[in-house]
Short mmCIF file of C-alpha atoms in Angstrom, two decimals:
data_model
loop_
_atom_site.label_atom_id
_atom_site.label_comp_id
_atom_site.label_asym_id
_atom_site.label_seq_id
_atom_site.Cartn_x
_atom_site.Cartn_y
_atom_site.Cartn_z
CA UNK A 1 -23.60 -51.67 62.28
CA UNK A 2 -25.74 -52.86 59.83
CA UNK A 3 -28.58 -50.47 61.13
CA UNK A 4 -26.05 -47.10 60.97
CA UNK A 5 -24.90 -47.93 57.07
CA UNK A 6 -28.75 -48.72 55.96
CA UNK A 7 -29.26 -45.18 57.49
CA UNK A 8 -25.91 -44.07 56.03
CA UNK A 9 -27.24 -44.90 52.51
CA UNK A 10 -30.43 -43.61 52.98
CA UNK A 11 -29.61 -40.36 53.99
CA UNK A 12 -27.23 -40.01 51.12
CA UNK A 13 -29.73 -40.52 48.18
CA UNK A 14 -32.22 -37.59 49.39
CA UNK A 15 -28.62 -35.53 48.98
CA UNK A 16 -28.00 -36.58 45.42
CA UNK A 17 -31.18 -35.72 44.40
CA UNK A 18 -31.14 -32.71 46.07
CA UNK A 19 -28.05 -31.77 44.30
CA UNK A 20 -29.24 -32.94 40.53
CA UNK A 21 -32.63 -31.43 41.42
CA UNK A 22 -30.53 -27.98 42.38
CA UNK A 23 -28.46 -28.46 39.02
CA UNK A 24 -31.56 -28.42 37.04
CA UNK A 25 -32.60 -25.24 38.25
CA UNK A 26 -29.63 -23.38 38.98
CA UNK A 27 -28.06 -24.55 35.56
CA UNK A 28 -24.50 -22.23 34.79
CA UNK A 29 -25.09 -19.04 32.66
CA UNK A 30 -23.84 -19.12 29.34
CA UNK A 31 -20.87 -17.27 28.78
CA UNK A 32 -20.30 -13.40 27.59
CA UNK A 33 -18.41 -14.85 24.92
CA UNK A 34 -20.49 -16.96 23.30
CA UNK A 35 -23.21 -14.37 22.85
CA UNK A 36 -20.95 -11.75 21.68
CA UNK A 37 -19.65 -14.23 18.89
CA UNK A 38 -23.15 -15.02 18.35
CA UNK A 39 -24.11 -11.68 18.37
CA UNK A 40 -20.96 -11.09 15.61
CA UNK A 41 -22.20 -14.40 13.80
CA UNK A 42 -25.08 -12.88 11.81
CA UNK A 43 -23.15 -10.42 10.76
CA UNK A 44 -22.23 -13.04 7.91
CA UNK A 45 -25.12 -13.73 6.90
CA UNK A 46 -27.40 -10.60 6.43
CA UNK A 47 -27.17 -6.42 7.51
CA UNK A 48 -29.02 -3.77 9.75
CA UNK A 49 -30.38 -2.51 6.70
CA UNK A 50 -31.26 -5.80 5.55
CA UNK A 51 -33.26 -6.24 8.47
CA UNK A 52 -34.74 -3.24 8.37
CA UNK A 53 -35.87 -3.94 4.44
CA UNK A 54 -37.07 -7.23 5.04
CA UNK A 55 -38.91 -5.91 8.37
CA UNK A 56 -40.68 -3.44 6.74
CA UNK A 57 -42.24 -5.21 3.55
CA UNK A 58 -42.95 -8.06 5.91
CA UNK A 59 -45.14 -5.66 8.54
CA UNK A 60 -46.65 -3.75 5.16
CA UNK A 61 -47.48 -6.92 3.49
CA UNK A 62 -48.74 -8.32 6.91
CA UNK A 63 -51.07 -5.51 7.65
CA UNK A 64 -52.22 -5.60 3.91
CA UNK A 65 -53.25 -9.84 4.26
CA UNK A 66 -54.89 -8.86 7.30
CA UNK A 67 -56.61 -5.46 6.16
CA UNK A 68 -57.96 -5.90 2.83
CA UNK A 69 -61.23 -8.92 2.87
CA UNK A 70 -59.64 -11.84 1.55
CA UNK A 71 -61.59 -15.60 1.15
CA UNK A 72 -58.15 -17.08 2.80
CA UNK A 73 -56.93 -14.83 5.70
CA UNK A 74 -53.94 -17.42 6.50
CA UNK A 75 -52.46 -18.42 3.22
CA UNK A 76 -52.62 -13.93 2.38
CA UNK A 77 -50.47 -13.75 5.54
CA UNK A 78 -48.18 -16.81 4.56
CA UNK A 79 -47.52 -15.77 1.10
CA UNK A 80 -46.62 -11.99 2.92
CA UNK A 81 -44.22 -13.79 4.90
CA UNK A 82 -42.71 -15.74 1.94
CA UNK A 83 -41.87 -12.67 -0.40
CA UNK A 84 -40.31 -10.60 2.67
CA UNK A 85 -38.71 -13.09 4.98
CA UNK A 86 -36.23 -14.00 2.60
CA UNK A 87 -34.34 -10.63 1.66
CA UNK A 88 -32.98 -11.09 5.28
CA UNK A 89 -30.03 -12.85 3.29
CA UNK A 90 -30.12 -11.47 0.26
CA UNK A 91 -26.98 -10.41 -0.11
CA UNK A 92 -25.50 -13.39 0.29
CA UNK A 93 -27.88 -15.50 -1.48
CA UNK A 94 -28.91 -13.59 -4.38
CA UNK A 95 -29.70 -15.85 -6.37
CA UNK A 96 -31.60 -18.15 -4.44
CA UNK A 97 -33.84 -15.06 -2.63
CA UNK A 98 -34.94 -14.37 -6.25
CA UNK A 99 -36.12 -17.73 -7.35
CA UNK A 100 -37.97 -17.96 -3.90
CA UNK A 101 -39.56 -14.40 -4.34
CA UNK A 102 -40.75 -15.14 -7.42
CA UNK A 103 -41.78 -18.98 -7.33
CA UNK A 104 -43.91 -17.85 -4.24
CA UNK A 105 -45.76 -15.27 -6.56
CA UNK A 106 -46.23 -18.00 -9.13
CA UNK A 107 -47.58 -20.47 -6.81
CA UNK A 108 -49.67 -17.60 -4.62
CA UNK A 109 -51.22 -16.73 -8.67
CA UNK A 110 -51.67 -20.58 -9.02
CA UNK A 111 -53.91 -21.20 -5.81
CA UNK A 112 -57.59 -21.83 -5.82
CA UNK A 113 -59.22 -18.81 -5.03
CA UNK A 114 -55.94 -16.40 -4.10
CA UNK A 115 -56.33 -12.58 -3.94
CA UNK A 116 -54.43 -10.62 -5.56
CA UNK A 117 -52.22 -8.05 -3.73
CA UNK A 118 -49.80 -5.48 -4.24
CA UNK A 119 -47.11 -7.42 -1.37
CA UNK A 120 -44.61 -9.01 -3.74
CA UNK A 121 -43.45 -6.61 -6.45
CA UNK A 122 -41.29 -4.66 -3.52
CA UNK A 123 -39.75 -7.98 -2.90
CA UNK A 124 -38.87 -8.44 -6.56
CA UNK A 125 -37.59 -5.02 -7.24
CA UNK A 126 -35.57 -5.46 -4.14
CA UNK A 127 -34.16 -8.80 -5.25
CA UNK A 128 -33.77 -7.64 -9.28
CA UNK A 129 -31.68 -4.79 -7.45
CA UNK A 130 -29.77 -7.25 -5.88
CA UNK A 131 -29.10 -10.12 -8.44
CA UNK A 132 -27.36 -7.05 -10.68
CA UNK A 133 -25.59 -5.49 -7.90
CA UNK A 134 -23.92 -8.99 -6.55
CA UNK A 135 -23.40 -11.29 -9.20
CA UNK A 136 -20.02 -11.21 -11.11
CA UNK A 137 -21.17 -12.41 -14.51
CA UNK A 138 -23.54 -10.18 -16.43
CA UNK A 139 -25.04 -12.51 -18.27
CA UNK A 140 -26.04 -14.56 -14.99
CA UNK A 141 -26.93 -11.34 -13.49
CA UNK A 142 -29.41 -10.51 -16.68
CA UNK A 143 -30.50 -13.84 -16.56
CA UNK A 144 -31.52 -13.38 -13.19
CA UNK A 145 -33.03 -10.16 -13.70
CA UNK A 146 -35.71 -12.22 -16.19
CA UNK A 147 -37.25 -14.60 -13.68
CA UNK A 148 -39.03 -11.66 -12.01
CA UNK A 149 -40.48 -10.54 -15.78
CA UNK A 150 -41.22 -14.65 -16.25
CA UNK A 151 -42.62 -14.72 -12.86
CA UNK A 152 -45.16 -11.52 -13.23
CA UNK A 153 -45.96 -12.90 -17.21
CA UNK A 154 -47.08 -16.27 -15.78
CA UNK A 155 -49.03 -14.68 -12.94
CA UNK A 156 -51.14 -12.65 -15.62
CA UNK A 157 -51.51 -15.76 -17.76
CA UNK A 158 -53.02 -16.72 -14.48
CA UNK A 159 -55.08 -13.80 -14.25
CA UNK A 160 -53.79 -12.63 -10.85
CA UNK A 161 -53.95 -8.91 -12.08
CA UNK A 162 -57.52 -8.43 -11.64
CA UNK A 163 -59.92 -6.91 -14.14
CA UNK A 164 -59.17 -7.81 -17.40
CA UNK A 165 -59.04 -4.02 -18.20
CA UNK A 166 -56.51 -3.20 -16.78
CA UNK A 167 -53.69 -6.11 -16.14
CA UNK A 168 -52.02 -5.96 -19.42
CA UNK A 169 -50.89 -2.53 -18.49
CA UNK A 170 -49.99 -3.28 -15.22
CA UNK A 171 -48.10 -5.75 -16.23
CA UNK A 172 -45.89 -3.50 -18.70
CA UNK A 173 -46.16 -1.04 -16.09
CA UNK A 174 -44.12 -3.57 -13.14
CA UNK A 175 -42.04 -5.52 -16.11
CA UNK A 176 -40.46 -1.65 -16.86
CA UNK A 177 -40.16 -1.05 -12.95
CA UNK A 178 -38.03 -4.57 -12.65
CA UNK A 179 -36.19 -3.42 -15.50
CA UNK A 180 -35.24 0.18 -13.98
CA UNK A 181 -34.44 -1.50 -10.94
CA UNK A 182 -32.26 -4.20 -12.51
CA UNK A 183 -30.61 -1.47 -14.83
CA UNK A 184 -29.34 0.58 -11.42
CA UNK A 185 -28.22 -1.98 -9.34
CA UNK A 186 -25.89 -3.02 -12.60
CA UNK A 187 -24.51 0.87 -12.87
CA UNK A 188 -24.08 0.83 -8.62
CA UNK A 189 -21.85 -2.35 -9.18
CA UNK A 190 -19.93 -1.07 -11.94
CA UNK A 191 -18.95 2.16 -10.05
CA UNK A 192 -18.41 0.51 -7.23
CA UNK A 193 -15.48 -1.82 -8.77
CA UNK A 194 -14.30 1.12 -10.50
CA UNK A 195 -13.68 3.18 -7.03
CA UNK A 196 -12.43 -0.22 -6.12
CA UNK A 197 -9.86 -0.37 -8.78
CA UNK A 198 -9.14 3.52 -8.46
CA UNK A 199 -8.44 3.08 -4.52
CA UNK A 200 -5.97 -0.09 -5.40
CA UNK A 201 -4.27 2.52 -8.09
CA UNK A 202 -3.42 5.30 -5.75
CA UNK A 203 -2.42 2.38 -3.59
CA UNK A 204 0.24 1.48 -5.70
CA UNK A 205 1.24 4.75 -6.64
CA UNK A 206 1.61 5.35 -2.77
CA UNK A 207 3.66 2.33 -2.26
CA UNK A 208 5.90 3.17 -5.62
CA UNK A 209 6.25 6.62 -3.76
CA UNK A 210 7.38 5.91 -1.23
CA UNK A 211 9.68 2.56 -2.69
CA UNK A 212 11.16 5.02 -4.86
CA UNK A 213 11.52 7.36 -1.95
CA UNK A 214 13.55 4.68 -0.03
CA UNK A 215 15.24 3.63 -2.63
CA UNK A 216 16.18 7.37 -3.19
CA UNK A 217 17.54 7.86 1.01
CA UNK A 218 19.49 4.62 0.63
CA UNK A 219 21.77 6.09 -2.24
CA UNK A 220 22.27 9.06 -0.15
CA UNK A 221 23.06 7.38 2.73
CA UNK A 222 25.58 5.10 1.31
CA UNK A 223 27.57 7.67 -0.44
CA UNK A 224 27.57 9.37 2.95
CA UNK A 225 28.36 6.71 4.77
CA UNK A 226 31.06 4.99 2.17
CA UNK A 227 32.64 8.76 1.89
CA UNK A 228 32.83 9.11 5.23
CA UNK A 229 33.89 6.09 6.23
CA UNK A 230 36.90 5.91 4.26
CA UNK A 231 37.89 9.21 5.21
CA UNK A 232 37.63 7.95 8.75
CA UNK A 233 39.53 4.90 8.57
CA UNK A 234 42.13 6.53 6.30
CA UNK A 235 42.93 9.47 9.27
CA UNK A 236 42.66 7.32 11.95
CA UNK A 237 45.34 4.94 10.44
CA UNK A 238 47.60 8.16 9.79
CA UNK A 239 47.53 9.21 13.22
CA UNK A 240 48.21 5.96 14.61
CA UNK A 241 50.88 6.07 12.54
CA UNK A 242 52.13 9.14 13.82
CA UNK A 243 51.40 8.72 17.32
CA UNK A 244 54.61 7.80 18.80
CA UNK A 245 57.03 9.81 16.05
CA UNK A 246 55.04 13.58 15.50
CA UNK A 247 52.43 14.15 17.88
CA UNK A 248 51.41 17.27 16.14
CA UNK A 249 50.72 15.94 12.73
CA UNK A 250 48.51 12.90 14.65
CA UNK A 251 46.39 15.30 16.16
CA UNK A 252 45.68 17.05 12.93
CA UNK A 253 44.43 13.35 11.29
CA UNK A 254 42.01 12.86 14.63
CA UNK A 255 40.81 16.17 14.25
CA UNK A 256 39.87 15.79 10.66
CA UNK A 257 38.60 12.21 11.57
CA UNK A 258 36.57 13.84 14.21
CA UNK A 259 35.30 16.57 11.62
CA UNK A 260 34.50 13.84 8.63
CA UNK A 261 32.47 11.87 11.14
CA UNK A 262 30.33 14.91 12.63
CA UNK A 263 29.85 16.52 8.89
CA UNK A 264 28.80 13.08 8.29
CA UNK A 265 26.22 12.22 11.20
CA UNK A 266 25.03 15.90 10.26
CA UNK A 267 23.64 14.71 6.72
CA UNK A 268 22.84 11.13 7.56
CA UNK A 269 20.59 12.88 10.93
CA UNK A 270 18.63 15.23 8.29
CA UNK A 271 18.21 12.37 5.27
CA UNK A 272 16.46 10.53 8.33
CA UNK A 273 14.45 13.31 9.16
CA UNK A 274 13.23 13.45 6.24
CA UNK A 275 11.21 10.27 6.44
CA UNK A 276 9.32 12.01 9.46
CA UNK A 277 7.52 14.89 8.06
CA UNK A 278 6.74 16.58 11.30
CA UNK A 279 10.70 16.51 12.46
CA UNK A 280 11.80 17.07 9.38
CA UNK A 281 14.79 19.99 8.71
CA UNK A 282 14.69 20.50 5.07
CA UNK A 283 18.11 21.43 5.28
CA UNK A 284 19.57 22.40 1.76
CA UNK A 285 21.75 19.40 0.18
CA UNK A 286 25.87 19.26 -0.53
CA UNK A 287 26.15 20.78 -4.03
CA UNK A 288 29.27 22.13 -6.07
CA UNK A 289 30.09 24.55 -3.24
CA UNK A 290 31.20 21.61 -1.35
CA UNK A 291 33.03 19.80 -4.22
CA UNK A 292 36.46 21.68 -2.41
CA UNK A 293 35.79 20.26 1.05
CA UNK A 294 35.53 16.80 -0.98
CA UNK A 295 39.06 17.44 -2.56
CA UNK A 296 40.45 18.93 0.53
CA UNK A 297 39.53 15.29 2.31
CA UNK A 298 40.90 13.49 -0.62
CA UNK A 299 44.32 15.66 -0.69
CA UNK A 300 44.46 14.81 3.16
CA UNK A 301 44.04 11.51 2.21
CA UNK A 302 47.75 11.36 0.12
CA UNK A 303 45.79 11.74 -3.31
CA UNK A 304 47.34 15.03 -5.43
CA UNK A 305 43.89 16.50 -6.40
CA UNK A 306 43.14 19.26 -8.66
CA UNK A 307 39.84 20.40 -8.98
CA UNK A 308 38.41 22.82 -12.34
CA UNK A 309 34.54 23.64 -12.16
CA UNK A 310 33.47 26.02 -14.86
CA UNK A 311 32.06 29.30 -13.82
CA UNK A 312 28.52 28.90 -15.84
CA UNK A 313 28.59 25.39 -13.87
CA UNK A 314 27.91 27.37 -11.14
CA UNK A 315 23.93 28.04 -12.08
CA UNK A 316 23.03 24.58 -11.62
CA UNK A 317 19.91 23.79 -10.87
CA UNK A 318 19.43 22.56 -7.16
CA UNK A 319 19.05 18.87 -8.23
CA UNK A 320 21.27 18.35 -10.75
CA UNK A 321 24.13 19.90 -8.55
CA UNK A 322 23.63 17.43 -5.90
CA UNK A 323 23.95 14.77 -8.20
CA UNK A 324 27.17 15.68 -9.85
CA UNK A 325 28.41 16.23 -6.13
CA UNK A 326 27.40 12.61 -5.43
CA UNK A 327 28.95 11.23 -8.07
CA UNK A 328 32.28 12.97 -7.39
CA UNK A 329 32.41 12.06 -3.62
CA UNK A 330 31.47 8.18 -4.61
CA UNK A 331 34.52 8.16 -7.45
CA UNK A 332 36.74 9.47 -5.02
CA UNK A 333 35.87 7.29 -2.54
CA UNK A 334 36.16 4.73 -5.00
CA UNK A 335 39.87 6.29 -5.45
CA UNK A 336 40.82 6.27 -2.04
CA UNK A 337 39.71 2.41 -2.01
CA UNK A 338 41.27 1.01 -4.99
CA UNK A 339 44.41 3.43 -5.74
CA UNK A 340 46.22 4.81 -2.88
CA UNK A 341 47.90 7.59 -3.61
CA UNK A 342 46.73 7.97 -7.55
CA UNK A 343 46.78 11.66 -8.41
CA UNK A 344 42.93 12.40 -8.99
CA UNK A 345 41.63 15.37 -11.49
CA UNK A 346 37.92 16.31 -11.09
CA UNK A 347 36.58 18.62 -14.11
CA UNK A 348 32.92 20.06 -13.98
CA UNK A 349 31.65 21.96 -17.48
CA UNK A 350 28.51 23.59 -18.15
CA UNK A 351 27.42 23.70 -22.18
CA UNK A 352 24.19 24.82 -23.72
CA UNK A 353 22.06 21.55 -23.34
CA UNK A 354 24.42 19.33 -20.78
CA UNK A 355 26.43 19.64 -17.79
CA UNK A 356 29.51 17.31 -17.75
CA UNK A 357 31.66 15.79 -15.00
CA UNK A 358 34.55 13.74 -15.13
CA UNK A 359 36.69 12.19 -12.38
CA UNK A 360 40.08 10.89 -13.79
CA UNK A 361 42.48 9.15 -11.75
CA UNK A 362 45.93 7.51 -12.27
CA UNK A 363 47.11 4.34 -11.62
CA UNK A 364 48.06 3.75 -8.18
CA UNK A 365 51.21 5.08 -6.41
CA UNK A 366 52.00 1.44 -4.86
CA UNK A 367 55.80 2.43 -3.94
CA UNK A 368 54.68 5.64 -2.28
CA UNK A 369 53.66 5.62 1.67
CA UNK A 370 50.34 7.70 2.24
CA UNK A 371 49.86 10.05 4.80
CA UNK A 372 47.51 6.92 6.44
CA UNK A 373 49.85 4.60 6.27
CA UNK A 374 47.99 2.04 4.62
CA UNK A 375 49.13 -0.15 1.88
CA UNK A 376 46.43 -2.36 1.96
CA UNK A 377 43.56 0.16 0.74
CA UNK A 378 43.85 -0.95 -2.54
CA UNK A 379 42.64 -4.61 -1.54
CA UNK A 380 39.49 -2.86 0.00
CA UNK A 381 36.01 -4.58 -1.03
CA UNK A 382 33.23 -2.35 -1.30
CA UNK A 383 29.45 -2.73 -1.01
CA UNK A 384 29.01 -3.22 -5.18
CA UNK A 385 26.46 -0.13 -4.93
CA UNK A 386 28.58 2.67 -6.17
CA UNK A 387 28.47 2.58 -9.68
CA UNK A 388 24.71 1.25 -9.61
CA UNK A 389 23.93 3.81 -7.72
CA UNK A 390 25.98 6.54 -10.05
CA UNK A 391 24.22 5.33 -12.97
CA UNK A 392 20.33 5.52 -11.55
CA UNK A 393 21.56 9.08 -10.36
CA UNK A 394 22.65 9.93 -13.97
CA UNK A 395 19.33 7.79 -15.44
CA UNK A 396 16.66 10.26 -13.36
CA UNK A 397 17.57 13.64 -15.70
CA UNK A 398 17.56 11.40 -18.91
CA UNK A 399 21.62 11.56 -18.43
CA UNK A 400 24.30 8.77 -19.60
CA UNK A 401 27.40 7.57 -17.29
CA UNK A 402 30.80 5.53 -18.71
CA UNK A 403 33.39 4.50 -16.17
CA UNK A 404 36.31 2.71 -17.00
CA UNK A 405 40.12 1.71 -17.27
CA UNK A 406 42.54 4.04 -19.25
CA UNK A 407 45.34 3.49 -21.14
CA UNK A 408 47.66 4.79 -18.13
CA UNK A 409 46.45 2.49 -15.71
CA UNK A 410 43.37 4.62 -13.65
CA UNK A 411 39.92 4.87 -14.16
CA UNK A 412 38.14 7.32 -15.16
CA UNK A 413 34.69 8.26 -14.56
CA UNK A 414 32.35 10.67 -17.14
CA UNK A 415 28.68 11.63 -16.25
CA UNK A 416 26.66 13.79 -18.87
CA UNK A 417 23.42 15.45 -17.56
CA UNK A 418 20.43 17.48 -19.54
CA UNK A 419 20.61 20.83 -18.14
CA UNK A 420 17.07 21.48 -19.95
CA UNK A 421 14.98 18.75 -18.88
CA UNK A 422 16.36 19.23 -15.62
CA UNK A 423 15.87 23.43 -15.28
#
């Protein structure tokens, strides 16, 4: 026994280190993920064309160090790498890339025995460019935009501009270069925030549009829908009224119920199309043609309703008409809600420089029994957006709008509406 778990024991450690041995070299792959959200990582920090900037001053300056005869081979090809490397994340260290870029130059100018070379004034045009293109304050930015000037003044102190022939104008020559440089990557930043502030404009123009535009569809649809509505419920309670005593007369209510509520999907189906410009049926709009089918449905109602529209009323513009037919199918709505059976007069008048419409009721006929049978109507609570929504009607031509009690007990309602402005 004692042999067999001896052997058991030994055969099991040449098995464990078997299996870490085969973990070691079969170690798991890393996953897909991580390297795509690697690969996405770097994204943060620098660009393609970053990379490709940075790539190529770093191979020209590289090639230079080891081209041109130079006493210190190495510290050529290190300074190269110091001036290019760098601008790999320059945009999101400006600042810092350009005091690098231009402390290496110092230093590089400061060395025992350093060559000049032409490596370092892409870098520094590339990072002036970028200190005035991404920094917010200008006088940071021009601030900024000196240390490459400082930088290339105390290099020439240290006579890193060769002959002394020449490296005073050399020196002008770059400082004006840095300048230029500085001076365009200031005007790309400015019209950049300007598109910037022109895009957010027509973005809230767009959005006012199309509030406005709501705004606009939801009036229409609740003066269709509170019209109808009423008309509705004011028929169907007549014919159930007259259901069991005149079967005739009942029919005629559901018919006109069925009517009001089919005219009435109708206009709500094209408002909605609207909104979808490819489906859209531009339809014309209810205007004082229709005023009589209004007063027909209020007569039908139990209102007496008389109706005068002046003949040179008839020349309305398109807009204006479909106002003044809103506002008469919301009053007598409005009627129908809060005086049963008041006797309604609706007057439309054209003059020179203003169309006029007035809806006058009188006080409600209480003791009488409507053709819907409903006392009650009166008592009715509407949705609060009639005369709101009468008054921004009116407000859009530059109009005015007074409704009111009278001294006989009804309301009255009186719209007055540029014709000029509006033609």
């Amino acid at each position: 026994m004692p042999t067999e778990q001896t052997s058991a024991a030994g055969s099991g450690a040449p098995s464990r280190a078997a299996d870490a041995g085969g973990g070691a070299a079969h170690r798991r792959p890393v996953p897909l993920g991580r390297l795509t959200a690697a690969a996405r990582g770097w994204r943060r920090w620098t660009t393609p064309l970053d990379l490709a900037i940075a790539g190529g001053i770093a191979m020209w300056a590289s090639l230079e160090a080891l081209l041109v005869p130079s006493s210190n081979p190495l510290a050529q090809l290190g300074f190269a790498l110091a001036v290019s490397a760098p601008l790999v994340v320059r945009r999101r260290f400006p600042a810092t890339v350009m005091l690098v870029v231009a402390g290496a130059l110092v230093a590089h100018a400061a060395l025992a025995g350093a060559d000049a070379t032409f490596n370092p004034f892409p870098s520094l045009l590339v990072a002036a460019y970028t200190v005035a293109e991404r920094v917010a304050a200008w006088w940071l930015a021009a601030l900024l935009g000196l240390v490459p000037v400082a930088a290339m003044l105390a290099a020439h102190a240290l006579g890193y501009f060769g002959s002394p022939g020449i490296e005073t104008a050399g020196t002008v020559f770059l400082v004006f270069f840095v300048g230029a440089t500085w001076a365009a990557g200031r005007i790309v930043r400015h019209r950049a925030i300007t598109l910037q502030h022109t895009r957010e404009s027509s973005d809230r123009l767009a959005a006012d549009a199309v509030a406005s535009e709501r705004a606009r569809i939801s009036r229409e649809l609740h003066d269709v829908v509170a019209h109808a509505l009423s008309i509705v419920s004011l028929q169907a309670g007549a014919a159930e009224q007259f259901l069991d005593r005149d079967l005739e007369r009942a029919r005629h209510h559901l018919q006109l119920t069925r009517r009001t509520a089919q005219e009435a999907l109708s206009e709500m189906r094209h408002l909605l199309d609207v909104l979808h410009e490819d489906g859209a049926a531009y339809a014309p709009q209810p205007g004082l043609s229709a005023l009589a089918a209004l007063v027909a449905e209020t007569e039908a109602a139990g209102h007496p309703c008389g109706l005068d529209v002046d003949e040179a009323a008839i020349d309305l513009p398109d807009g204006l008409a479909l106002a003044i037919h809103r506002i008469v199918q919301e009053s007598l709505t409005n009627v129908r809600k809060h005086a049963p059976g008041a006797p309604v007069e609706v007057r439309v008048r054209r003059g020179d420089r203003a169309a006029e419409v007035e809806v006058l009721n009188g006080p409600s006929a209480r003791d009488s029994v409507t053709p819907s049978g409903i006392r009650s109507a009166g008592a009715e609570r509407g949705s609060g957006r009639g005369l709101p929504g009468m008054g921004e009607r009116v407000r859009v031509y530059g109009g005015t709008l007074t409704a009111g009690p009278t001294e006989a007990g009804g309301w009255r309602v009186r719209a007055v509406l540029p014709v000029g402005d509006a033609a």
